[in-house]
Amino acid sequence: MKQTYELIAPCHFGLEAVLKKEILDLGYEITSVEDGRVTFIGDDEAICRANVFLRTAERILLKAGSFKAETFEELFQGTRGIAWEELIPEDGKFWVAKASSIKSRLFSPSDIQSIMKKAMVERMKSHYKVTWFPENGASFPLRVFLYKDIVTIGIDTSGDSLHKRGYRTLTSKAPITETLAAALILLTPWNRDRILVDPFCGSGTFPIEAAMIAANMAPGMNRSFLAEDWKNIIRRKCWYEAMDEANDLLDDHVQADIQGYDIDGDIVKAARANAQSAGVDHMIHFQQRPVSALSHPKKYGFIISNPPYGERIEEKKNLPALYREIGERYAALDAWSMYLITSYEDTEKCIGRKADKNRKIYNGMLKTYFYQFMGPKPPRRSQEKRIEKQG
């Protein structure tokens, strides 16, 4: 029987439901959904597939254990009580890479990190019957969360955050992360049969993520993961099988109408280069164009964008005129929907319409809102044909 684990997938605050659906679609059982993370059950194959296929998770952690600790002694003993020898080989390199504490008595990250490392060494010394570890093998970095004195420990299987798909070598001033862009697209009813335009495309993240979704391209296809070296836990063939599955599902000949515009020509060139690196440049039309020139002859399209928020004081004065322009161009489009992520508080006032839905999302530490202006649904195909014949 295969060994199963609890796996923790952190995500952006406010987007847990999107990640939960992704995990369920992969076929895994969810055990808990908390602020900023989803926990599920899976084996070594699940670790590989989650890393390769999940678009909205920040990383995949193998849960090592959880316990209550109000004192450093309880933290030491709780950490020492975990069977580290079942997870980390004698030559493994192990350390607490990150510790965060919310509403807990223990709050010093550096003290938490050093005490837990000592406890792990003590446990493994007694098991391996050695006094010193070479730590020249595979890496096993730990991520530790303390919430209301409950310590949860996960070993990072991903390495670089999963938003690093490997395609974005050139970025604009304030890029949106790939995982956040994918999650926001998945929150909309957009699909590959519908037009998608990003009039503030920057480094191209929204159009590229949309093209990857349209082509059923796994986000982790073109990168490596830390746990590829964990031969004691993950069978090598699981990585090969996950990549084979990704290649089998890929449909990069799909037709899609995805467009990205930006007022800065150099940024447009960078976006085009990123799309080429992702292997989806043939699916996206990038063009230097101001938002004032936004138009499209067809109906039922989508604007999905991350317009400027005016985080710098000198930009703030330009925001009312910019957002009024967005509203005017949107109103001129026929039966379109518009989705904007922004921290600008007067968005609805300047656009001249109240959003149908508004979702609070944390983009890093910045509180933003995902304004959803919904257009009508297109008629069904059979209905469309009837209308054409009548015309």
PDB file of N, CA and C in Angstrom, residues 196-199 201 207-208 211 256-262 268 271-272 275 280-289 296:
ATOM      1  N   LEU A 196     -10.559  37.673 -25.021  1.00  0.00           N
ATOM      2  CA  LEU A 196     -10.001  38.234 -23.785  1.00  0.00           C
ATOM      3  C   LEU A 196      -9.020  39.345 -24.154  1.00  0.00           C
ATOM      4  N   VAL A 197      -9.205  40.511 -23.552  1.00  0.00           N
ATOM      5  CA  VAL A 197      -8.314  41.647 -23.787  1.00  0.00           C
ATOM      6  C   VAL A 197      -7.811  42.181 -22.455  1.00  0.00           C
ATOM      7  N   ASP A 198      -6.500  42.402 -22.358  1.00  0.00           N
ATOM      8  CA  ASP A 198      -5.909  43.082 -21.213  1.00  0.00           C
ATOM      9  C   ASP A 198      -5.298  44.386 -21.728  1.00  0.00           C
ATOM     10  N   PRO A 199      -5.951  45.536 -21.453  1.00  0.00           N
ATOM     11  CA  PRO A 199      -5.448  46.799 -21.989  1.00  0.00           C
ATOM     12  C   PRO A 199      -4.260  47.375 -21.229  1.00  0.00           C
ATOM     13  N   CYS A 201      -1.412  45.301 -20.174  1.00  0.00           N
ATOM     14  CA  CYS A 201      -0.876  43.935 -20.076  1.00  0.00           C
ATOM     15  C   CYS A 201       0.487  43.856 -19.388  1.00  0.00           C
ATOM     16  N   PRO A 207      -2.603  37.669 -20.245  1.00  0.00           N
ATOM     17  CA  PRO A 207      -2.770  36.966 -21.532  1.00  0.00           C
ATOM     18  C   PRO A 207      -2.035  35.622 -21.585  1.00  0.00           C
ATOM     19  N   ILE A 208      -0.828  35.560 -21.000  1.00  0.00           N
ATOM     20  CA  ILE A 208      -0.054  34.306 -21.048  1.00  0.00           C
ATOM     21  C   ILE A 208      -0.735  33.223 -20.223  1.00  0.00           C
ATOM     22  N   ALA A 211      -3.751  32.012 -22.063  1.00  0.00           N
ATOM     23  CA  ALA A 211      -3.371  31.138 -23.183  1.00  0.00           C
ATOM     24  C   ALA A 211      -2.994  29.750 -22.676  1.00  0.00           C
ATOM     25  N   ALA A 256      -7.598  30.729 -30.222  1.00  0.00           N
ATOM     26  CA  ALA A 256      -8.072  31.620 -29.165  1.00  0.00           C
ATOM     27  C   ALA A 256      -7.852  33.065 -29.596  1.00  0.00           C
ATOM     28  N   ASP A 257      -8.732  33.953 -29.128  1.00  0.00           N
ATOM     29  CA  ASP A 257      -8.592  35.383 -29.406  1.00  0.00           C
ATOM     30  C   ASP A 257      -8.212  36.074 -28.096  1.00  0.00           C
ATOM     31  N   ILE A 258      -6.907  36.155 -27.848  1.00  0.00           N
ATOM     32  CA  ILE A 258      -6.374  36.759 -26.614  1.00  0.00           C
ATOM     33  C   ILE A 258      -5.479  37.921 -27.020  1.00  0.00           C
ATOM     34  N   GLN A 259      -5.725  39.093 -26.429  1.00  0.00           N
ATOM     35  CA  GLN A 259      -4.986  40.290 -26.830  1.00  0.00           C
ATOM     36  C   GLN A 259      -4.437  41.015 -25.608  1.00  0.00           C
ATOM     37  N   GLY A 260      -3.239  41.563 -25.761  1.00  0.00           N
ATOM     38  CA  GLY A 260      -2.613  42.339 -24.701  1.00  0.00           C
ATOM     39  C   GLY A 260      -2.113  43.661 -25.247  1.00  0.00           C
ATOM     40  N   TYR A 261      -2.521  44.763 -24.608  1.00  0.00           N
ATOM     41  CA  TYR A 261      -2.095  46.091 -25.039  1.00  0.00           C
ATOM     42  C   TYR A 261      -1.360  46.801 -23.905  1.00  0.00           C
ATOM     43  N   ASP A 262      -0.458  47.662 -24.271  1.00  0.00           N
ATOM     44  CA  ASP A 262       0.194  48.533 -23.286  1.00  0.00           C
ATOM     45  C   ASP A 262       0.658  49.791 -24.015  1.00  0.00           C
ATOM     46  N   VAL A 268       5.679  46.055 -24.254  1.00  0.00           N
ATOM     47  CA  VAL A 268       5.000  45.143 -25.186  1.00  0.00           C
ATOM     48  C   VAL A 268       5.998  44.127 -25.759  1.00  0.00           C
ATOM     49  N   ALA A 271       6.648  41.587 -23.096  1.00  0.00           N
ATOM     50  CA  ALA A 271       5.504  40.672 -22.976  1.00  0.00           C
ATOM     51  C   ALA A 271       5.543  39.625 -24.080  1.00  0.00           C
ATOM     52  N   ARG A 272       5.878  40.075 -25.290  1.00  0.00           N
ATOM     53  CA  ARG A 272       5.958  39.156 -26.439  1.00  0.00           C
ATOM     54  C   ARG A 272       7.049  38.115 -26.206  1.00  0.00           C
ATOM     55  N   ALA A 275       5.856  35.578 -23.671  1.00  0.00           N
ATOM     56  CA  ALA A 275       4.894  34.647 -24.289  1.00  0.00           C
ATOM     57  C   ALA A 275       5.614  33.606 -25.139  1.00  0.00           C
ATOM     58  N   VAL A 280       3.437  30.198 -25.948  1.00  0.00           N
ATOM     59  CA  VAL A 280       2.055  30.540 -26.301  1.00  0.00           C
ATOM     60  C   VAL A 280       1.976  31.826 -27.135  1.00  0.00           C
ATOM     61  N   ASP A 281       3.108  32.269 -27.674  1.00  0.00           N
ATOM     62  CA  ASP A 281       3.126  33.537 -28.430  1.00  0.00           C
ATOM     63  C   ASP A 281       2.214  33.483 -29.664  1.00  0.00           C
ATOM     64  N   HIS A 282       2.029  32.279 -30.226  1.00  0.00           N
ATOM     65  CA  HIS A 282       1.167  32.148 -31.405  1.00  0.00           C
ATOM     66  C   HIS A 282      -0.316  32.324 -31.067  1.00  0.00           C
ATOM     67  N   MET A 283      -0.652  32.336 -29.771  1.00  0.00           N
ATOM     68  CA  MET A 283      -2.050  32.436 -29.347  1.00  0.00           C
ATOM     69  C   MET A 283      -2.441  33.847 -28.917  1.00  0.00           C
ATOM     70  N   ILE A 284      -1.457  34.750 -28.829  1.00  0.00           N
ATOM     71  CA  ILE A 284      -1.719  36.084 -28.272  1.00  0.00           C
ATOM     72  C   ILE A 284      -1.301  37.168 -29.256  1.00  0.00           C
ATOM     73  N   HIS A 285      -2.144  38.191 -29.383  1.00  0.00           N
ATOM     74  CA  HIS A 285      -1.785  39.362 -30.193  1.00  0.00           C
ATOM     75  C   HIS A 285      -1.431  40.504 -29.232  1.00  0.00           C
ATOM     76  N   PHE A 286      -0.142  40.888 -29.195  1.00  0.00           N
ATOM     77  CA  PHE A 286       0.306  42.015 -28.374  1.00  0.00           C
ATOM     78  C   PHE A 286       0.452  43.250 -29.261  1.00  0.00           C
ATOM     79  N   GLN A 287       0.104  44.413 -28.712  1.00  0.00           N
ATOM     80  CA  GLN A 287       0.204  45.642 -29.498  1.00  0.00           C
ATOM     81  C   GLN A 287       0.396  46.844 -28.576  1.00  0.00           C
ATOM     82  N   GLN A 288       1.224  47.803 -29.033  1.00  0.00           N
ATOM     83  CA  GLN A 288       1.354  49.068 -28.312  1.00  0.00           C
ATOM     84  C   GLN A 288       0.105  49.889 -28.594  1.00  0.00           C
ATOM     85  N   ARG A 289      -0.656  50.161 -27.545  1.00  0.00           N
ATOM     86  CA  ARG A 289      -1.923  50.866 -27.743  1.00  0.00           C
ATOM     87  C   ARG A 289      -2.377  51.459 -26.402  1.00  0.00           C
ATOM     88  N   HIS A 296     -13.432  46.875 -29.935  1.00  0.00           N
ATOM     89  CA  HIS A 296     -13.493  45.546 -30.544  1.00  0.00           C
ATOM     90  C   HIS A 296     -14.852  45.409 -31.221  1.00  0.00           C
TER      91      HIS A 296
END
